[in-house]
Amino acid sequence: MNTKKLLLGMAMLCPAMIAIAQNPLVNTDFTADPTARVFGDRVYIYPSHDIPAPDDYARKDWFCMADYHVYSSDNLTDWTDHGVILTQEQVPWGNPKAYSMWAPDCIQGKDGRYYFYFPDAPAEGQGFGVGVAIADSPTGPFKPQPSRIEGIFGIDPCVLQASDGHSYIFWGGGGLREAQLKDNLLELADDTPSEVRKMGDREMRMTGLDAAAGLPAGFKEGPFAFERDGWYYLTYPWVPDSAAVAQSTELQKLGMRMSGTETLAYAMSRNPMGPWEFKGLIMAESPTGCWTNHHSIIEFKGQWYLFYHHNDYSPGFDKNRSMRADSLFFNPDGTIRQVIPTNRGIGVTDGLKHIQMDRGTLSGGAFIEYNNTSDTLHRFEGWKVRLPKGGKSVYGNVSLPEGEFQALVSTTSSWGRRQQIKQLAETTLQITTTQQKNGLFTIEMVNNGKDTVDVDWITFVTRKPLFSDYFEPSQGKSILPDQNGFIRRWNILDPIDKPNNTNTVFVDTYLRKAFNADYSEQTRNLEWHQLDSKRWNVKLFRFASCRDKQVYGVLFFAETVIDCNETLNNVRLSAGSNSASMWWIDGKEVLLLSGDRRMVQDDGQSQRLTLKKGKHTIRCAVINGPGMSDFCVRLLDSNGSPVTNYKILSK
Amino acid sequence: MAKTFISKRLALVAMVCSLAATAWAQEGQPYIHDPSTLAECDGKWYTFGTGGGGLISDDGWHWHSGAVRPGGGAAPDVIKIGDRYLVVYGATGGGLGGGHNGVILTMWNYTLDPESPLFNYSDPVQVAASDGMEDNDAIDPGILLDPNTGRLWVSYGTYFGNIRLIELDPRTGERVAGNEPLDIAIDCEASDLLYRDGWYYLLGTHGTCCDGVNSTYNIVAGRSREVTGPYLDNMGRDMLAGGGRMVVAAERRRTGAGHFGRTVIDEGVEVTSFHWEADYDMSGRSTLTIHPLLWKNGWPEAAPQFKGGNLSIISERRGYALELGVDFVRQPQERAHWFNVPADAPVTSLPEQKLSDVIKTWPEGEIAARIGDYMFRPHQQWTIEPVPEAGGYLSAPYFRILIEGTDRALAATADMEVTTVPHYTGADNELWRIEQLTDGTFRIMPKQIPGQKSVNTKLVLYSAGDSTPTIAPYDFHSDNSKWRFK
């Protein structure tokens, strides 16, 4: 517990960016009952904070919440944890050891300040009260009022700021209670009605209206009210009575599994105080078996969203929950289309960052597993998707800049977190991108191989330079020099390991020795490649790097054969290279470029040469420490003009 | 006779040696690598280097550490746009045989003075990056605000592939939307851009960096009519093919010129700032240096810093020499008509006129200066010496100008004429700022006119007539403002 507190303290000082993006929204803590609010151009979420029961809390199998965090995002993908905003020890009227900081809400008052409503167990008396803490910023610091709101006995406050200019508070306790707030947002209106309710053998005076009175039985807790297009919506967790459902074809049509856990249901009214007319389900029971659900609904940048929770990271204990969100849509008559929970969730995923393909829509036998199942908290390490042959994941709303990309795939071994990052070409996965109407991309990943593949995430990286950008295999018997006389057809040997940390050693003596040494032992397993360079400079660096060969501290040999139709008099071999190089014609050294060379066209030239009609072999060696090895070579005539009237043969 | 001649030469040699033994470079602690283009802020000069931090100078000659640039990384550049300074830098260090995931960032500041309450860098904005695999390493940025179009350009890159050009928004320092990088050179480092007289110039550093006295670093240039290139050298060779005409390479006792920056002081007065990889007179450390920048047939060349010496001062107007207004003393010579000299007569060497031959004929007090036929006579021979304690002005310290062998000093008068005082006093009107102009001539400015409050930056030694020197406003378009040394 101490460790946990320390971590929380640090979080307060240093907001943490969490880029998990998909559902659940964050993986740093358990988060439940998310109340999302839009302040300015950011979404703020005020959830409950589930923790594993500490030593001083006896109810190990019960909800346990000691404080609140607030999270925010401006893109619904990257969430910032602003740290602790209120603890149970700070509440003047609360029991500092009750661990009962249940579902809160937060609104901005007309005075610009932020009013944070929260339930807590009182230090004296039983049950729950609701308090208010006030801050100048949505992320606090929040200062709790000295006492609870008089008249509220219950949990899960929600404040509706209605277009009629008044604010209304809803809570759970003796039914779904509703009352108008005074303008100070701290007290119930003076004319708030009340009634006496029997709670077991006790009689209690309950303030406010029971908004659920006219609704099908089964309201549980966590009301959330909002307003849209002249309608007020009262939404709430609901566990319908199975007998009532059995008698009602209307209720049967709602698609409930009748698992006895909470659905999210709603009612509508033209008035903030009702009467409320039941309309149906927003979300059916949790597929993970989480008994509770608790939610909020907001509009952000033209789209409506439902925030809710499941117990994704704690499948064995449904009181350690994780908040989620999905898009929500309305029918033309204002009714709500049922939301099917997805793992993909909301927001745009940056394709150049991790794309959690396990959160996609899975088919073909694909299924998700935890990356690490060793204990509850390790499940925060997330999921992977297992793709058998034909298994598929489709993941939408990914942003990609223009350009060419290749996919990197993070695969996980079956025994834990150890990851391998593989280029797509090395896997049996097929990844296709399809542009959506909104300009974003849908990523489809299919396993075409026989073996099952585990994928944690994929990401797109700028396309690595390809061998084919620089070279192609020589075709045809011969080619001509290019229009500037550069010789582009070469037979090139794989790089020979020749360690050099710098290029400063390339003095003439060293080079003569290095270039004329016997490399037969080292070259036994190396191959020659007959290639045509696509560029005037033969990019040896790419010759090596694109085939994952050594690029630094290497020695290259290249050879070509030219066939002169007539004798070439007074020509010079003109070369440039990165770094040093030596040049031979028919076995005779004609040029040495020593020192730390960079690619300079016509850097050095041979003495005047006569190349008789017929074939001649041009050979070069290029050495480099840490450089981008390349060379260029051509024959120049006595005027310095390129010679082009000869053929270059394949060896 | 012969004996005197030899001893005089020895004295000259000794003087040259003593000059060479003195450190000749920016004074103070000018230790830096990859200095950004000099920036002036509230009367002080600033330059930033690789690794963070930078140097400050009150006069451009004496430098000390203290400039502040957060972000580390490599090879920054700085430019003033409006009332703000835009600093651009490579956030990574580049990798020798290692990673090439480079990032170029820009940030603004209203001042470069870390003591100022306004000193506050804006959050850095990324304007370019390299992914470590492509033929480019996004570090070493150089910046140009195009005076024709107002558009802002940055060149960047290293020996790992190509130098690239991008465009920024001069209002925000951010990359112009949709702007694609353009390859403009291969295998350079520490590139920079400049515009002059209808041409865009791309400067790049070639050779080996960071190897002390063995560094071969040198700065070359190509030019283009368009900022987007192609940048061709004097041989018509594209910098994408390794082309480049030398701007500055090693000079005696200083090696490894890198990271060009250009500063225009006045019309026809330009300097280039760069670093020496090793200054032999500064323990072989990497130092800031500032040299006159000359333009020859449309090509930039860094000239050596002016060091003074025993020199004649020749007017560009007429080619006469600056001299004391004293009697011309004829030199005796035994002469015979040429037809009376036997063909086989021995050849002898004649002595030059000596100071001691004439000095007694000179008045003792002030002697006005004059310009006359150059006759290498003592009243035309000047010793131009640096006065280190007098400060400096970017490419040199202030000098005193004495008649050789005396302490008679050239001085500006309160009524803006030129005289010589019998004994050098160190007064500001006896100190001279000597700058080589872009055409290779020099301008010679008194540090201060007696009675005037501020340091003079406008008035120069001037040919009023062929024979009459005066002090008048500098005009690059008039040879009256210009002088040569002989």
mmCIF file with all atom_site columns, N, CA and C in Angstrom, chain A residues 433-450:
data_model
loop_
_atom_site.group_PDB
_atom_site.id
_atom_site.type_symbol
_atom_site.label_atom_id
_atom_site.label_alt_id
_atom_site.label_comp_id
_atom_site.label_asym_id
_atom_site.label_entity_id
_atom_site.label_seq_id
_atom_site.pdbx_PDB_ins_code
_atom_site.Cartn_x
_atom_site.Cartn_y
_atom_site.Cartn_z
_atom_site.occupancy
_atom_site.B_iso_or_equiv
_atom_site.pdbx_formal_charge
_atom_site.auth_seq_id
_atom_site.auth_comp_id
_atom_site.auth_asym_id
_atom_site.auth_atom_id
_atom_site.pdbx_PDB_model_num
ATOM 1  N N  . THR A 1 433 ? -3.862  -2.032  -46.399 1.00 0.00 ? 433 THR A N  1
ATOM 2  C CA . THR A 1 433 ? -4.448  -0.797  -45.903 1.00 0.00 ? 433 THR A CA 1
ATOM 3  C C  . THR A 1 433 ? -5.475  -0.313  -46.912 1.00 0.00 ? 433 THR A C  1
ATOM 4  N N  . THR A 1 434 ? -6.631  0.076   -46.415 1.00 0.00 ? 434 THR A N  1
ATOM 5  C CA . THR A 1 434 ? -7.697  0.600   -47.272 1.00 0.00 ? 434 THR A CA 1
ATOM 6  C C  . THR A 1 434 ? -8.097  1.960   -46.755 1.00 0.00 ? 434 THR A C  1
ATOM 7  N N  . GLN A 1 435 ? -8.129  2.931   -47.642 1.00 0.00 ? 435 GLN A N  1
ATOM 8  C CA . GLN A 1 435 ? -8.495  4.272   -47.193 1.00 0.00 ? 435 GLN A CA 1
ATOM 9  C C  . GLN A 1 435 ? -10.001 4.374   -47.001 1.00 0.00 ? 435 GLN A C  1
ATOM 10 N N  . GLN A 1 436 ? -10.389 4.922   -45.865 1.00 0.00 ? 436 GLN A N  1
ATOM 11 C CA . GLN A 1 436 ? -11.803 5.109   -45.569 1.00 0.00 ? 436 GLN A CA 1
ATOM 12 C C  . GLN A 1 436 ? -12.295 6.416   -46.187 1.00 0.00 ? 436 GLN A C  1
ATOM 13 N N  . LYS A 1 437 ? -13.597 6.602   -46.169 1.00 0.00 ? 437 LYS A N  1
ATOM 14 C CA . LYS A 1 437 ? -14.157 7.844   -46.729 1.00 0.00 ? 437 LYS A CA 1
ATOM 15 C C  . LYS A 1 437 ? -13.648 9.073   -45.989 1.00 0.00 ? 437 LYS A C  1
ATOM 16 N N  . ASN A 1 438 ? -13.356 8.914   -44.704 1.00 0.00 ? 438 ASN A N  1
ATOM 17 C CA . ASN A 1 438 ? -12.896 10.065  -43.912 1.00 0.00 ? 438 ASN A CA 1
ATOM 18 C C  . ASN A 1 438 ? -11.405 10.310  -44.060 1.00 0.00 ? 438 ASN A C  1
ATOM 19 N N  . GLY A 1 439 ? -10.744 9.577   -44.967 1.00 0.00 ? 439 GLY A N  1
ATOM 20 C CA . GLY A 1 439 ? -9.320  9.789   -45.197 1.00 0.00 ? 439 GLY A CA 1
ATOM 21 C C  . GLY A 1 439 ? -8.430  8.922   -44.338 1.00 0.00 ? 439 GLY A C  1
ATOM 22 N N  . LEU A 1 440 ? -8.992  8.347   -43.290 1.00 0.00 ? 440 LEU A N  1
ATOM 23 C CA . LEU A 1 440 ? -8.202  7.452   -42.433 1.00 0.00 ? 440 LEU A CA 1
ATOM 24 C C  . LEU A 1 440 ? -8.136  6.073   -43.085 1.00 0.00 ? 440 LEU A C  1
ATOM 25 N N  . PHE A 1 441 ? -7.386  5.188   -42.467 1.00 0.00 ? 441 PHE A N  1
ATOM 26 C CA . PHE A 1 441 ? -7.162  3.882   -43.084 1.00 0.00 ? 441 PHE A CA 1
ATOM 27 C C  . PHE A 1 441 ? -7.671  2.752   -42.194 1.00 0.00 ? 441 PHE A C  1
ATOM 28 N N  . THR A 1 442 ? -8.143  1.714   -42.851 1.00 0.00 ? 442 THR A N  1
ATOM 29 C CA . THR A 1 442 ? -8.467  0.469   -42.168 1.00 0.00 ? 442 THR A CA 1
ATOM 30 C C  . THR A 1 442 ? -7.348  -0.517  -42.465 1.00 0.00 ? 442 THR A C  1
ATOM 31 N N  . ILE A 1 443 ? -6.853  -1.143  -41.408 1.00 0.00 ? 443 ILE A N  1
ATOM 32 C CA . ILE A 1 443 ? -5.759  -2.096  -41.556 1.00 0.00 ? 443 ILE A CA 1
ATOM 33 C C  . ILE A 1 443 ? -6.327  -3.497  -41.421 1.00 0.00 ? 443 ILE A C  1
ATOM 34 N N  . GLU A 1 444 ? -6.043  -4.337  -42.390 1.00 0.00 ? 444 GLU A N  1
ATOM 35 C CA . GLU A 1 444 ? -6.495  -5.728  -42.338 1.00 0.00 ? 444 GLU A CA 1
ATOM 36 C C  . GLU A 1 444 ? -5.273  -6.620  -42.290 1.00 0.00 ? 444 GLU A C  1
ATOM 37 N N  . MET A 1 445 ? -5.257  -7.534  -41.335 1.00 0.00 ? 445 MET A N  1
ATOM 38 C CA . MET A 1 445 ? -4.107  -8.411  -41.164 1.00 0.00 ? 445 MET A CA 1
ATOM 39 C C  . MET A 1 445 ? -4.603  -9.861  -41.195 1.00 0.00 ? 445 MET A C  1
ATOM 40 N N  . VAL A 1 446 ? -4.049  -10.656 -42.092 1.00 0.00 ? 446 VAL A N  1
ATOM 41 C CA . VAL A 1 446 ? -4.446  -12.062 -42.240 1.00 0.00 ? 446 VAL A CA 1
ATOM 42 C C  . VAL A 1 446 ? -3.204  -12.934 -42.152 1.00 0.00 ? 446 VAL A C  1
ATOM 43 N N  . ASN A 1 447 ? -3.330  -14.045 -41.468 1.00 0.00 ? 447 ASN A N  1
ATOM 44 C CA . ASN A 1 447 ? -2.220  -15.002 -41.423 1.00 0.00 ? 447 ASN A CA 1
ATOM 45 C C  . ASN A 1 447 ? -2.374  -15.989 -42.567 1.00 0.00 ? 447 ASN A C  1
ATOM 46 N N  . ASN A 1 448 ? -1.489  -15.927 -43.526 1.00 0.00 ? 448 ASN A N  1
ATOM 47 C CA . ASN A 1 448 ? -1.529  -16.850 -44.665 1.00 0.00 ? 448 ASN A CA 1
ATOM 48 C C  . ASN A 1 448 ? -0.682  -18.097 -44.449 1.00 0.00 ? 448 ASN A C  1
ATOM 49 N N  . GLY A 1 449 ? 0.002   -18.133 -43.327 1.00 0.00 ? 449 GLY A N  1
ATOM 50 C CA . GLY A 1 449 ? 0.895   -19.277 -43.091 1.00 0.00 ? 449 GLY A CA 1
ATOM 51 C C  . GLY A 1 449 ? 0.174   -20.423 -42.410 1.00 0.00 ? 449 GLY A C  1
ATOM 52 N N  . LYS A 1 450 ? 0.875   -21.517 -42.264 1.00 0.00 ? 450 LYS A N  1
ATOM 53 C CA . LYS A 1 450 ? 0.290   -22.700 -41.624 1.00 0.00 ? 450 LYS A CA 1
ATOM 54 C C  . LYS A 1 450 ? 0.294   -22.558 -40.105 1.00 0.00 ? 450 LYS A C  1
#
